[in-house]
Every structure is written in structure tokens, then in C-alpha cells.
PDB file of N, CA and C in Angstrom:
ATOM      1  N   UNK A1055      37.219 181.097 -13.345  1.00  0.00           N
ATOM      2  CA  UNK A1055      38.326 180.375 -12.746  1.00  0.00           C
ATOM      3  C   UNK A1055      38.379 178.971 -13.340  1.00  0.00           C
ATOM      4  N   UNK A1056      39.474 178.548 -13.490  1.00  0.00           N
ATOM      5  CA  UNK A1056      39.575 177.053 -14.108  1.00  0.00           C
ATOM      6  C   UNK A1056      40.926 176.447 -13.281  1.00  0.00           C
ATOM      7  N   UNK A1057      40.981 175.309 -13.649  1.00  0.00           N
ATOM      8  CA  UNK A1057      42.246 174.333 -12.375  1.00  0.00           C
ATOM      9  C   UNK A1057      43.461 173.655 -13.444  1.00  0.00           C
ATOM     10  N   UNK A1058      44.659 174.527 -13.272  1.00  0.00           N
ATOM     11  CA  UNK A1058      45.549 174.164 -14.168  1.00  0.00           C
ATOM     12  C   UNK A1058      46.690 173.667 -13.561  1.00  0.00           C
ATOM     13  N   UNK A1059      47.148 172.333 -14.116  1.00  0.00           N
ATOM     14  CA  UNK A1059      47.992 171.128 -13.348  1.00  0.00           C
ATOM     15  C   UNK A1059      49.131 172.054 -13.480  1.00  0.00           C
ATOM     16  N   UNK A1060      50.022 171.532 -12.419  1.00  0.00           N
ATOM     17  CA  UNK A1060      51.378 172.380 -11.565  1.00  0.00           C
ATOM     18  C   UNK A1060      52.255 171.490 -12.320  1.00  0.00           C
ATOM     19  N   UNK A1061      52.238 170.223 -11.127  1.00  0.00           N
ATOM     20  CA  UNK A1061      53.560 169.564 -11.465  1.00  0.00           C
ATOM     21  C   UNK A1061      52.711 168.257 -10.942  1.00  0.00           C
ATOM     22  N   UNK A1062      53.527 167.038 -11.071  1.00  0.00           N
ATOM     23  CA  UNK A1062      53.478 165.967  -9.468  1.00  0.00           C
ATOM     24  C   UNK A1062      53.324 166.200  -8.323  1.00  0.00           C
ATOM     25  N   UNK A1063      53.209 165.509  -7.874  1.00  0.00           N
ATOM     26  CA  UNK A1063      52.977 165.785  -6.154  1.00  0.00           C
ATOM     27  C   UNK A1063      54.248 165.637  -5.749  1.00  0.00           C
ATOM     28  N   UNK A1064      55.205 165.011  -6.826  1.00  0.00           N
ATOM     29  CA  UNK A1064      56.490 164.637  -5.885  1.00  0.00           C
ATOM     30  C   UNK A1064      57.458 165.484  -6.245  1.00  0.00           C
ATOM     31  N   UNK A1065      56.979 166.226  -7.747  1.00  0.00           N
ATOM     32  CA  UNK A1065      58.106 167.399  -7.860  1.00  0.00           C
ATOM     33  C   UNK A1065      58.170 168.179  -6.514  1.00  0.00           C
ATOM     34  N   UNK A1066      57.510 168.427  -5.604  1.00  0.00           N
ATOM     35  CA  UNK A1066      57.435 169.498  -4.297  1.00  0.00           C
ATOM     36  C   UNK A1066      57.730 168.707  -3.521  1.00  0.00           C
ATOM     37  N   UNK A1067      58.801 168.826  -2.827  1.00  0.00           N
ATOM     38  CA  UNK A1067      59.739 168.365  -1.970  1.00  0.00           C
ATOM     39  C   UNK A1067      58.872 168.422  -0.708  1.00  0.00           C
ATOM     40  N   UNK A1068      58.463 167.175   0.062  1.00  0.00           N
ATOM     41  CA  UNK A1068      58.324 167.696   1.596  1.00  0.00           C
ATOM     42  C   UNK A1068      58.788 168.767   2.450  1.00  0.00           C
ATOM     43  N   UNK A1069      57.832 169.628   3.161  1.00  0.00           N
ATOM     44  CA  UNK A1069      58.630 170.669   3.915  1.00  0.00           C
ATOM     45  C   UNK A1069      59.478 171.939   2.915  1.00  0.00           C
ATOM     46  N   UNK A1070      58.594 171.937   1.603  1.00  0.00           N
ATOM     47  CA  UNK A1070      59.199 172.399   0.670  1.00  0.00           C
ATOM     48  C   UNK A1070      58.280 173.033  -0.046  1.00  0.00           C
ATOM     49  N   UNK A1071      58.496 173.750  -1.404  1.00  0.00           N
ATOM     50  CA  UNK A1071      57.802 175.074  -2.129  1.00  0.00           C
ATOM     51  C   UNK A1071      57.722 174.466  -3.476  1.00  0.00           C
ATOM     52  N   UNK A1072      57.085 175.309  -4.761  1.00  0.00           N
ATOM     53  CA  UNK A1072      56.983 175.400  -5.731  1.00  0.00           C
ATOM     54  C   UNK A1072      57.024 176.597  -5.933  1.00  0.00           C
ATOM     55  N   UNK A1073      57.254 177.407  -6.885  1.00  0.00           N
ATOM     56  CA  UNK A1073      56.698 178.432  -7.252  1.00  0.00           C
ATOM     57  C   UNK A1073      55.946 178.984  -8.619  1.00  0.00           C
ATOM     58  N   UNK A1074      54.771 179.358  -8.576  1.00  0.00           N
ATOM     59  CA  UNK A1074      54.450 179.429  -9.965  1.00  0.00           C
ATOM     60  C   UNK A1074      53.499 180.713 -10.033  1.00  0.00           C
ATOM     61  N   UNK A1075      54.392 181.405 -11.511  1.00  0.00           N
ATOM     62  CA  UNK A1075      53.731 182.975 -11.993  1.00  0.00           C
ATOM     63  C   UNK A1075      52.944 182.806 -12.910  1.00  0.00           C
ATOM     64  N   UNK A1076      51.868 183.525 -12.270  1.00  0.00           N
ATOM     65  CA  UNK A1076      50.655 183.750 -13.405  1.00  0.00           C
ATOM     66  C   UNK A1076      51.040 185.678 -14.069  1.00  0.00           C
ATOM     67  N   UNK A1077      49.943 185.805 -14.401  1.00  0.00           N
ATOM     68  CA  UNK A1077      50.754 187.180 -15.006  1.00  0.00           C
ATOM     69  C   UNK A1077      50.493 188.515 -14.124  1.00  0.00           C
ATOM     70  N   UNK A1078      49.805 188.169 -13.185  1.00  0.00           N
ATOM     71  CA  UNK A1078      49.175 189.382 -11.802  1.00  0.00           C
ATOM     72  C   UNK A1078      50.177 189.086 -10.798  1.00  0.00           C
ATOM     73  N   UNK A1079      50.691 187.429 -10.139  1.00  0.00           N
ATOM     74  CA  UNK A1079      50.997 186.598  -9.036  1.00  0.00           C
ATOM     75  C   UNK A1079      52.066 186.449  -9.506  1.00  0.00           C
ATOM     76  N   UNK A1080      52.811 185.515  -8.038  1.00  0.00           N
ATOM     77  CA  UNK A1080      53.425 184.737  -8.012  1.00  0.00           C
ATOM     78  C   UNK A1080      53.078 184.073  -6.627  1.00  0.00           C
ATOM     79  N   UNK A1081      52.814 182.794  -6.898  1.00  0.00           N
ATOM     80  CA  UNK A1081      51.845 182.077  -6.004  1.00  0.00           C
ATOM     81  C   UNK A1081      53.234 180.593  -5.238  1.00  0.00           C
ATOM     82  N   UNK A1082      53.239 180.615  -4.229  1.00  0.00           N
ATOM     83  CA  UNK A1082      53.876 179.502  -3.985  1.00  0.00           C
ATOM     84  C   UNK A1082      52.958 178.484  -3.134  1.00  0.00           C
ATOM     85  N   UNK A1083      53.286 177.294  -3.638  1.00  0.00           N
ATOM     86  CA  UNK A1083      52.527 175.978  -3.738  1.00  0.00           C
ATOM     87  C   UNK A1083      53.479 175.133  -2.794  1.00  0.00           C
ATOM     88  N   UNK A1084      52.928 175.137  -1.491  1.00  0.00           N
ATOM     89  CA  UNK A1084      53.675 174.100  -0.294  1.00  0.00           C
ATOM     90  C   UNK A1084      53.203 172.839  -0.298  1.00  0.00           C
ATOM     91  N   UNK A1085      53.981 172.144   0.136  1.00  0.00           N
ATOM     92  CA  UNK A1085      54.058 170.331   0.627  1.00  0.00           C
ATOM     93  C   UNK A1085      54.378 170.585   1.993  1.00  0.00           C
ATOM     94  N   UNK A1086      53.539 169.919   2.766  1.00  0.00           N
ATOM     95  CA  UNK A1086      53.796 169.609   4.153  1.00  0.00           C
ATOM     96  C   UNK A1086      54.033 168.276   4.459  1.00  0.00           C
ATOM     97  N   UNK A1087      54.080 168.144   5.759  1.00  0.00           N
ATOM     98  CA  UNK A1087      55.085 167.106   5.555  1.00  0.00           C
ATOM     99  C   UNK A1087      54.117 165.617   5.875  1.00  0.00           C
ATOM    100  N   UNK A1088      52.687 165.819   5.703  1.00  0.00           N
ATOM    101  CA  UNK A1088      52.075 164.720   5.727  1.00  0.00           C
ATOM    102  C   UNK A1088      51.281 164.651   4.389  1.00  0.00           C
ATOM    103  N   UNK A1089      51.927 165.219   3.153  1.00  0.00           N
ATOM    104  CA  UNK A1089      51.565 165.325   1.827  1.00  0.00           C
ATOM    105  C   UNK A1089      50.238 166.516   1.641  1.00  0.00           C
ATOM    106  N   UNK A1090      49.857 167.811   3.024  1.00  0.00           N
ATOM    107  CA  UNK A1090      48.692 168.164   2.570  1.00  0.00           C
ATOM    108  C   UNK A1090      49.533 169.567   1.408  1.00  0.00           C
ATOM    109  N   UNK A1091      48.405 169.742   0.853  1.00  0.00           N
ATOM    110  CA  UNK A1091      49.175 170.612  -0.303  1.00  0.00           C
ATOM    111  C   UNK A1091      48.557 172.419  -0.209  1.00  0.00           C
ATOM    112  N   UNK A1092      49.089 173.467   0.006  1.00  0.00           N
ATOM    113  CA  UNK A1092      48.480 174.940  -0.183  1.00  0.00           C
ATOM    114  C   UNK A1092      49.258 175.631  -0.947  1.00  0.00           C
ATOM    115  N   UNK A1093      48.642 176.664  -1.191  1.00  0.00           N
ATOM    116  CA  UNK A1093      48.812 177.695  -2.089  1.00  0.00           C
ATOM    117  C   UNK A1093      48.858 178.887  -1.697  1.00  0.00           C
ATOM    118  N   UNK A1094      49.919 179.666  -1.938  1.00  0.00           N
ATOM    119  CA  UNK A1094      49.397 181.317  -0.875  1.00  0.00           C
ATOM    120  C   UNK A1094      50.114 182.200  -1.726  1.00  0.00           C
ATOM    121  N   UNK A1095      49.817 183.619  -1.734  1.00  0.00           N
ATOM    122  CA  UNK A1095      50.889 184.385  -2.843  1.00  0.00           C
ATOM    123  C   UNK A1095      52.534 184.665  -2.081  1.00  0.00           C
ATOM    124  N   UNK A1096      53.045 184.658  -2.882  1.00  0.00           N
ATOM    125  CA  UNK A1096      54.286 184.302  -2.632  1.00  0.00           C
ATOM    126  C   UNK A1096      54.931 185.344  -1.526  1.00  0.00           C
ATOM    127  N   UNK A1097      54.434 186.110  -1.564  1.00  0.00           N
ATOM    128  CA  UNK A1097      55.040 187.872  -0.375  1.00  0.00           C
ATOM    129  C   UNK A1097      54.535 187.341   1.012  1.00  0.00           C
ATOM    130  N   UNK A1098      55.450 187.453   1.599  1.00  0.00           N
ATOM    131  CA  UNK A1098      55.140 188.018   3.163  1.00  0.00           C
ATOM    132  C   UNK A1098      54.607 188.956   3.288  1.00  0.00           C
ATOM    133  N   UNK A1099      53.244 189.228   3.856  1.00  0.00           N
ATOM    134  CA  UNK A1099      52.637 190.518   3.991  1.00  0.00           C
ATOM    135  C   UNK A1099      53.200 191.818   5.244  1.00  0.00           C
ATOM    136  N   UNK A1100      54.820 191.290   5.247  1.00  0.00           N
ATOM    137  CA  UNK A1100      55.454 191.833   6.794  1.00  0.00           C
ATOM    138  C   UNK A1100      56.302 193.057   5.148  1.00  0.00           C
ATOM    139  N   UNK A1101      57.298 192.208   4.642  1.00  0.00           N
ATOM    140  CA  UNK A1101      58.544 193.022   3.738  1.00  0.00           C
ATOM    141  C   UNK A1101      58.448 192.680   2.597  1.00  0.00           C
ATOM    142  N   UNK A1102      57.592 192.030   2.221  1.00  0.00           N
ATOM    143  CA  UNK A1102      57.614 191.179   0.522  1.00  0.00           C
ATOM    144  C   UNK A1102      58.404 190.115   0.477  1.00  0.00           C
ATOM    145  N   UNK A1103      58.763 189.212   1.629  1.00  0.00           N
ATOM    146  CA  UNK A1103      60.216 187.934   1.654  1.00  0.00           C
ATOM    147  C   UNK A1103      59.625 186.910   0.911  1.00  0.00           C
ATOM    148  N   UNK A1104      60.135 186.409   0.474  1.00  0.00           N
ATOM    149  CA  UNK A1104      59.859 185.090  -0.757  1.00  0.00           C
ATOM    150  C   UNK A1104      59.541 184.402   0.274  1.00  0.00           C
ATOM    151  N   UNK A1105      58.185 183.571   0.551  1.00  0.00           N
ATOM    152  CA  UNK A1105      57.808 182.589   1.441  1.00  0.00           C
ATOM    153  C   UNK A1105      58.206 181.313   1.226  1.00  0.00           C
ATOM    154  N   UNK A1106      58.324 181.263  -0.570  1.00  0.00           N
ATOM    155  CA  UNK A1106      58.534 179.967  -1.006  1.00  0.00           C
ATOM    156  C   UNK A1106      60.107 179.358  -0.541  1.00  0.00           C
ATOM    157  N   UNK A1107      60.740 180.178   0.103  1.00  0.00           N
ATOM    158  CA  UNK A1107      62.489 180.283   0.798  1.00  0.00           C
ATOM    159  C   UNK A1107      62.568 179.915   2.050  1.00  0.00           C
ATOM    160  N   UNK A1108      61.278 179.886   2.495  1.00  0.00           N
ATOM    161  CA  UNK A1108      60.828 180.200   4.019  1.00  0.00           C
ATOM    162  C   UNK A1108      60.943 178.718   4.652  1.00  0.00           C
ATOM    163  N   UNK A1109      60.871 178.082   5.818  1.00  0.00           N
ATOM    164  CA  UNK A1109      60.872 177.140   6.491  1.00  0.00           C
ATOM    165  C   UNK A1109      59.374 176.530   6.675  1.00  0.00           C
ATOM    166  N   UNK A1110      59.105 175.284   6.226  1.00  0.00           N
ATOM    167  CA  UNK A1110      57.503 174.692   6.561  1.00  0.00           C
ATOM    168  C   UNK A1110      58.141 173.899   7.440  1.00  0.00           C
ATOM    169  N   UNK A1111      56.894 174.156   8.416  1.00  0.00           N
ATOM    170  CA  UNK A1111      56.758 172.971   9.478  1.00  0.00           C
ATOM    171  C   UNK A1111      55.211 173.141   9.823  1.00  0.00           C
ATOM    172  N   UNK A1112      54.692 172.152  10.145  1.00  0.00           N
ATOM    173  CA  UNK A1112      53.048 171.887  10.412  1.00  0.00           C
ATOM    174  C   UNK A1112      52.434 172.378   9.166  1.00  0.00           C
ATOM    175  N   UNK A1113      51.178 173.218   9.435  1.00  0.00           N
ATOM    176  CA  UNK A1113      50.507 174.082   8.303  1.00  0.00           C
ATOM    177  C   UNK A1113      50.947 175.896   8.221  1.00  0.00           C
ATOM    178  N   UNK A1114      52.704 175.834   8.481  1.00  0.00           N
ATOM    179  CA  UNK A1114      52.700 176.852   8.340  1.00  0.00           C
ATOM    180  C   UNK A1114      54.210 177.321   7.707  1.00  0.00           C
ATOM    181  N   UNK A1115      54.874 178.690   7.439  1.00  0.00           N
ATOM    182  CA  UNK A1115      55.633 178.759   7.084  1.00  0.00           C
ATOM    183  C   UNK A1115      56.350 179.808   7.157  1.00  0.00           C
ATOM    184  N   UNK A1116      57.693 179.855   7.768  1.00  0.00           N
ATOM    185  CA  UNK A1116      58.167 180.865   8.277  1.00  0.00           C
ATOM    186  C   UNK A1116      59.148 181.924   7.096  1.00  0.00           C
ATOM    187  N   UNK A1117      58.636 182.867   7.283  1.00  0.00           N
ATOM    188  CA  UNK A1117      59.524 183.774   6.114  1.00  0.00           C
ATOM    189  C   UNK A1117      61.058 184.017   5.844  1.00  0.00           C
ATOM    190  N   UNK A1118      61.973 183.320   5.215  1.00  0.00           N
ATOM    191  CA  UNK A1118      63.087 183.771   5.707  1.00  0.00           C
ATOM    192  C   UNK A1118      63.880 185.068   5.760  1.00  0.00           C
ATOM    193  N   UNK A1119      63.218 186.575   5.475  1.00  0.00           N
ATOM    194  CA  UNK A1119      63.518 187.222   6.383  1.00  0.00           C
ATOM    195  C   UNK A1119      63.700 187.500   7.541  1.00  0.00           C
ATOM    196  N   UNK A1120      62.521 187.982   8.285  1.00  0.00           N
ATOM    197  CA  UNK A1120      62.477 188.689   9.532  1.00  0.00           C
ATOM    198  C   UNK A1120      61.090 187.402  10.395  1.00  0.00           C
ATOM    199  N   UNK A1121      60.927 186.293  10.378  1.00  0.00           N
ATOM    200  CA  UNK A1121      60.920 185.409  10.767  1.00  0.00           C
ATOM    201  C   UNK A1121      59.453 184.921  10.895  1.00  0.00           C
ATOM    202  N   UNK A1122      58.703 186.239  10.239  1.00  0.00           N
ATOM    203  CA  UNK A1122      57.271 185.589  10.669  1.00  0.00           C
ATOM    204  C   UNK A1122      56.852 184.759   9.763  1.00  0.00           C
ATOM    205  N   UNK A1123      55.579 184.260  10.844  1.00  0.00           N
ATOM    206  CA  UNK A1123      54.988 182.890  10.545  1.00  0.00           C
ATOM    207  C   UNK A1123      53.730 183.017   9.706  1.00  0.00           C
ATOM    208  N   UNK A1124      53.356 182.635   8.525  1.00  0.00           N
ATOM    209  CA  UNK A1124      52.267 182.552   7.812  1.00  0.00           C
ATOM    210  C   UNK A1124      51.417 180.820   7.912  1.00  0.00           C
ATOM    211  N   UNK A1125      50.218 181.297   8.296  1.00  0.00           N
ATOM    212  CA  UNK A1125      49.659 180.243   8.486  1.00  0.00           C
ATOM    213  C   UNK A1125      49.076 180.084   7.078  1.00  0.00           C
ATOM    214  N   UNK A1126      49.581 178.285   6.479  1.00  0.00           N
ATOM    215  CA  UNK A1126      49.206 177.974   4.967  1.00  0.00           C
ATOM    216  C   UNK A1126      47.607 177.964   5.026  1.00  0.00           C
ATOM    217  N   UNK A1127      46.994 177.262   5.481  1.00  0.00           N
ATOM    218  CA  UNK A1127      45.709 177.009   5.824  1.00  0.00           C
ATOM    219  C   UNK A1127      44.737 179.103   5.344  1.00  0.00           C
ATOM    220  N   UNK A1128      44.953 179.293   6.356  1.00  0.00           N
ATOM    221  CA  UNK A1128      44.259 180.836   6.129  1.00  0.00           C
ATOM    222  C   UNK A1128      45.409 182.092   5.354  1.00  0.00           C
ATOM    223  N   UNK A1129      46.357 181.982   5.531  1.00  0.00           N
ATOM    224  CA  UNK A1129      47.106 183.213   5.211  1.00  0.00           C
ATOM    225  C   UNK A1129      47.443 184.147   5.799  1.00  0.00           C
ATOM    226  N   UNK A1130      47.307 183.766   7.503  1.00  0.00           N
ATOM    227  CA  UNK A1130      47.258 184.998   8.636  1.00  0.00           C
ATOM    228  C   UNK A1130      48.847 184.688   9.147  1.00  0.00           C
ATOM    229  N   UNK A1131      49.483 186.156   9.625  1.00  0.00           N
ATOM    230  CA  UNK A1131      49.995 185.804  10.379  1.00  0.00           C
ATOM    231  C   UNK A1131      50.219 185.783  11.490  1.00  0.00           C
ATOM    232  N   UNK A1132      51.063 184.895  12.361  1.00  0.00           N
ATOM    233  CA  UNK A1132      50.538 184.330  13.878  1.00  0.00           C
ATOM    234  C   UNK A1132      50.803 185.699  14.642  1.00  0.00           C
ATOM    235  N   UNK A1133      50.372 185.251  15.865  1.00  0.00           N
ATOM    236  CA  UNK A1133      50.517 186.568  16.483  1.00  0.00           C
ATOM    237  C   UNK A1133      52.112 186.408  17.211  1.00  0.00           C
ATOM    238  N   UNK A1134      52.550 187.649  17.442  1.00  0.00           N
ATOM    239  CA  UNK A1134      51.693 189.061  17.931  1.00  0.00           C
ATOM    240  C   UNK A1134      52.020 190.018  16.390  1.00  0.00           C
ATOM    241  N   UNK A1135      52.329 189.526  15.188  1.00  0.00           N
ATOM    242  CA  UNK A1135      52.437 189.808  13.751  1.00  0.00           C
ATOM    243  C   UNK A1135      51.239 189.707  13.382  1.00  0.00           C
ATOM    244  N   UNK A1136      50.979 191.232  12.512  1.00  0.00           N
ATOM    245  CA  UNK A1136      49.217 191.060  12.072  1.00  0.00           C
ATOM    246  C   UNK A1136      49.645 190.991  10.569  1.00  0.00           C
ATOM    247  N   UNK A1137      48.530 190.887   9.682  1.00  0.00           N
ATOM    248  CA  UNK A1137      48.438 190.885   8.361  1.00  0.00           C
ATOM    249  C   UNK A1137      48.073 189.339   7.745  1.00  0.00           C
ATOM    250  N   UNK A1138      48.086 189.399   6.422  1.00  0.00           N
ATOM    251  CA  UNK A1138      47.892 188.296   5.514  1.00  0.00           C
ATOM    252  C   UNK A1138      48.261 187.954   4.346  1.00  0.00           C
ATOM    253  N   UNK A1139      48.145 187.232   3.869  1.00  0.00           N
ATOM    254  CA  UNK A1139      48.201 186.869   2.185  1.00  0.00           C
ATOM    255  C   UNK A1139      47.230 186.210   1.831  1.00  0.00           C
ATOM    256  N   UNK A1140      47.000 186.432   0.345  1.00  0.00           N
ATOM    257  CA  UNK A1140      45.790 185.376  -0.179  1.00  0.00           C
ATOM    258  C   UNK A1140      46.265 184.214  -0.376  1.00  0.00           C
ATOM    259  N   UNK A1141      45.376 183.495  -0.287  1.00  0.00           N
ATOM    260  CA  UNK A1141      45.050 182.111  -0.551  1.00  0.00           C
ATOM    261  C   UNK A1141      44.544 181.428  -1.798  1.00  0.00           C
ATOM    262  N   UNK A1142      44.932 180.430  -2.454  1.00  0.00           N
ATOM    263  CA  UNK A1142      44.532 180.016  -3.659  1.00  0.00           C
ATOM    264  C   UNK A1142      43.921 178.920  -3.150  1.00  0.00           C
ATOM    265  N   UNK A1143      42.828 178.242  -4.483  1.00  0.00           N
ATOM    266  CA  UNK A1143      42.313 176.509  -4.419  1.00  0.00           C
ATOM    267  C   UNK A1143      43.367 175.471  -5.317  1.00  0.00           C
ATOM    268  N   UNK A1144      43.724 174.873  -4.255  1.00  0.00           N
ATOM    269  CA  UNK A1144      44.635 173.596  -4.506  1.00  0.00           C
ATOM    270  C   UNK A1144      44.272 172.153  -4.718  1.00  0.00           C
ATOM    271  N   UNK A1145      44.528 171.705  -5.513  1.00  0.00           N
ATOM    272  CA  UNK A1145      43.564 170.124  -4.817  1.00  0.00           C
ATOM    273  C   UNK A1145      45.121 169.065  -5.844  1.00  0.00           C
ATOM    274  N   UNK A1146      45.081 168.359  -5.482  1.00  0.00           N
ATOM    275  CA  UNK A1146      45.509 167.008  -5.603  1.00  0.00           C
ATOM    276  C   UNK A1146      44.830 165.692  -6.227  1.00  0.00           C
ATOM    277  N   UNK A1147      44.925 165.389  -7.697  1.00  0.00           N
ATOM    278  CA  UNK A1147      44.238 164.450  -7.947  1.00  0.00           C
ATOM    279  C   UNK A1147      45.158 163.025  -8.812  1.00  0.00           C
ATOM    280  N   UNK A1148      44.922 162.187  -8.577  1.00  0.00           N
ATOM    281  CA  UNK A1148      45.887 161.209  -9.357  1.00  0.00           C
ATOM    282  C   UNK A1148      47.347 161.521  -8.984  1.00  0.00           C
ATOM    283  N   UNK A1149      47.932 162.397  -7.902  1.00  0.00           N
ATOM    284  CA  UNK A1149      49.476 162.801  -8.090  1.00  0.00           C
ATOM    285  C   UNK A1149      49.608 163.595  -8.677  1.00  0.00           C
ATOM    286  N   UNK A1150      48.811 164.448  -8.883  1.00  0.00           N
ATOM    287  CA  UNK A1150      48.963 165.549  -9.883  1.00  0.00           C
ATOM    288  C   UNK A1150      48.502 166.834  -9.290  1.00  0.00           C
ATOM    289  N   UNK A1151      49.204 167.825  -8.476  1.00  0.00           N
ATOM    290  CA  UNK A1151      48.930 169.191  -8.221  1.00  0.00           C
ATOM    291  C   UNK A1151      47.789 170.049  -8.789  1.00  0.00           C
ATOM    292  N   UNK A1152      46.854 170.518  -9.058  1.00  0.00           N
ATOM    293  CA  UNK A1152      46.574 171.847  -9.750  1.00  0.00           C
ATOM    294  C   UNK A1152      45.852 172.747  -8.841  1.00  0.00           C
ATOM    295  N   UNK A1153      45.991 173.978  -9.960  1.00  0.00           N
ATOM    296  CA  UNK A1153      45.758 175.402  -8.793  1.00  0.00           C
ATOM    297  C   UNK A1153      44.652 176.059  -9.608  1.00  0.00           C
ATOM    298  N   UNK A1154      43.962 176.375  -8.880  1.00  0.00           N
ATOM    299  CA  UNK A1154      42.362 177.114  -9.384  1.00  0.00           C
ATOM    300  C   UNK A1154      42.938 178.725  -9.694  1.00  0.00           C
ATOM    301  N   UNK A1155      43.716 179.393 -10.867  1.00  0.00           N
ATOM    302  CA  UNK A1155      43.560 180.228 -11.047  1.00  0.00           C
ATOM    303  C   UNK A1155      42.516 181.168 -11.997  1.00  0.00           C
TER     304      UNK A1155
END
């Protein structure tokens, strides 16, 4: 595994997505709205809904399909919706995004 820079911190809009394909993934890269930064694969583990479309609020993010909630932090979703997505390593250094793929 190695850590390859995304973007800025400010290309990702508060309350907002990135999205970025590796050649297995497609991983979307959230901004919350107190600058913390995650990574999760891009499917709703409910229908496959683009999460990165989805609504952030707190550490989490709602699918804009059929409405469930993926928690950024772990990848679960809330209840009474079971399932998950993976999770990537994110970190933030100098303003600068990168993702441990």
C-alpha cells in the first residue's frame, strides 16, 4: 500500500464528495463540514447508489437513492438498515488530501 495525493483539501467542497477510480474501485472521498476528511467505496451496500451524490451531514452520508445512511467513520449502515462498505486510509497533510491505496 502506498498514499497517493487526491487533490486540495479545498477542491472537496464542504458537505461534499470527490470521486476517485483506481482500477478494482471507485472510492469517494468526503469533506465534512468541520474539514474531517473519509474515504469509503463509492456503492451503497443497499442498491449500488453513488454515495458520492448522497447528502453529508455529521460523519455520515445519506444515499441518494432509497435514503440510507452510511456511517463515514466505519462504513455501517445505521439502523434498522444492515450492511457496509469498505473503508479506505485518508489523511490530510499540508492541504493536501491523499488516499492509502
Amino acid at each position: 500500500m502506498s498514499w497517493t495525493k487526491i487533490c486540495p483539501l479545498n477542491d472537496i467542497p464542504k458537505l461534499g464528495a470527490r470521486v476517485v477510480r483506481t482500477n478494482e474501485h471507485e472510492i469517494g472521498v468526503f469533506r465534512t463540514d468541520d474539514d474531517s476528511v473519509f474515504a469509503i467505496n463509492n456503492l451503497c451496500p443497499h442498491k449500488k447508489g453513488p454515495l458520492s451524490q448522497g447528502i453529508v451531514f455529521g460523519n455520515t452520508v445519506q444515499c441518494p437513492l432509497h435514503n440510507w445512511k452510511i456511517n463515514l467513520v466505519d462504513g455501517k449502515a445505521e439502523e434498522p438498515d444492515e450492511g457496509e462498505t469498505t473503508c479506505y486510509k485518508v489523511k490530510v497533510e499540508d492541504g493536501i488530501v491523499y488516499l492509502e491505496v
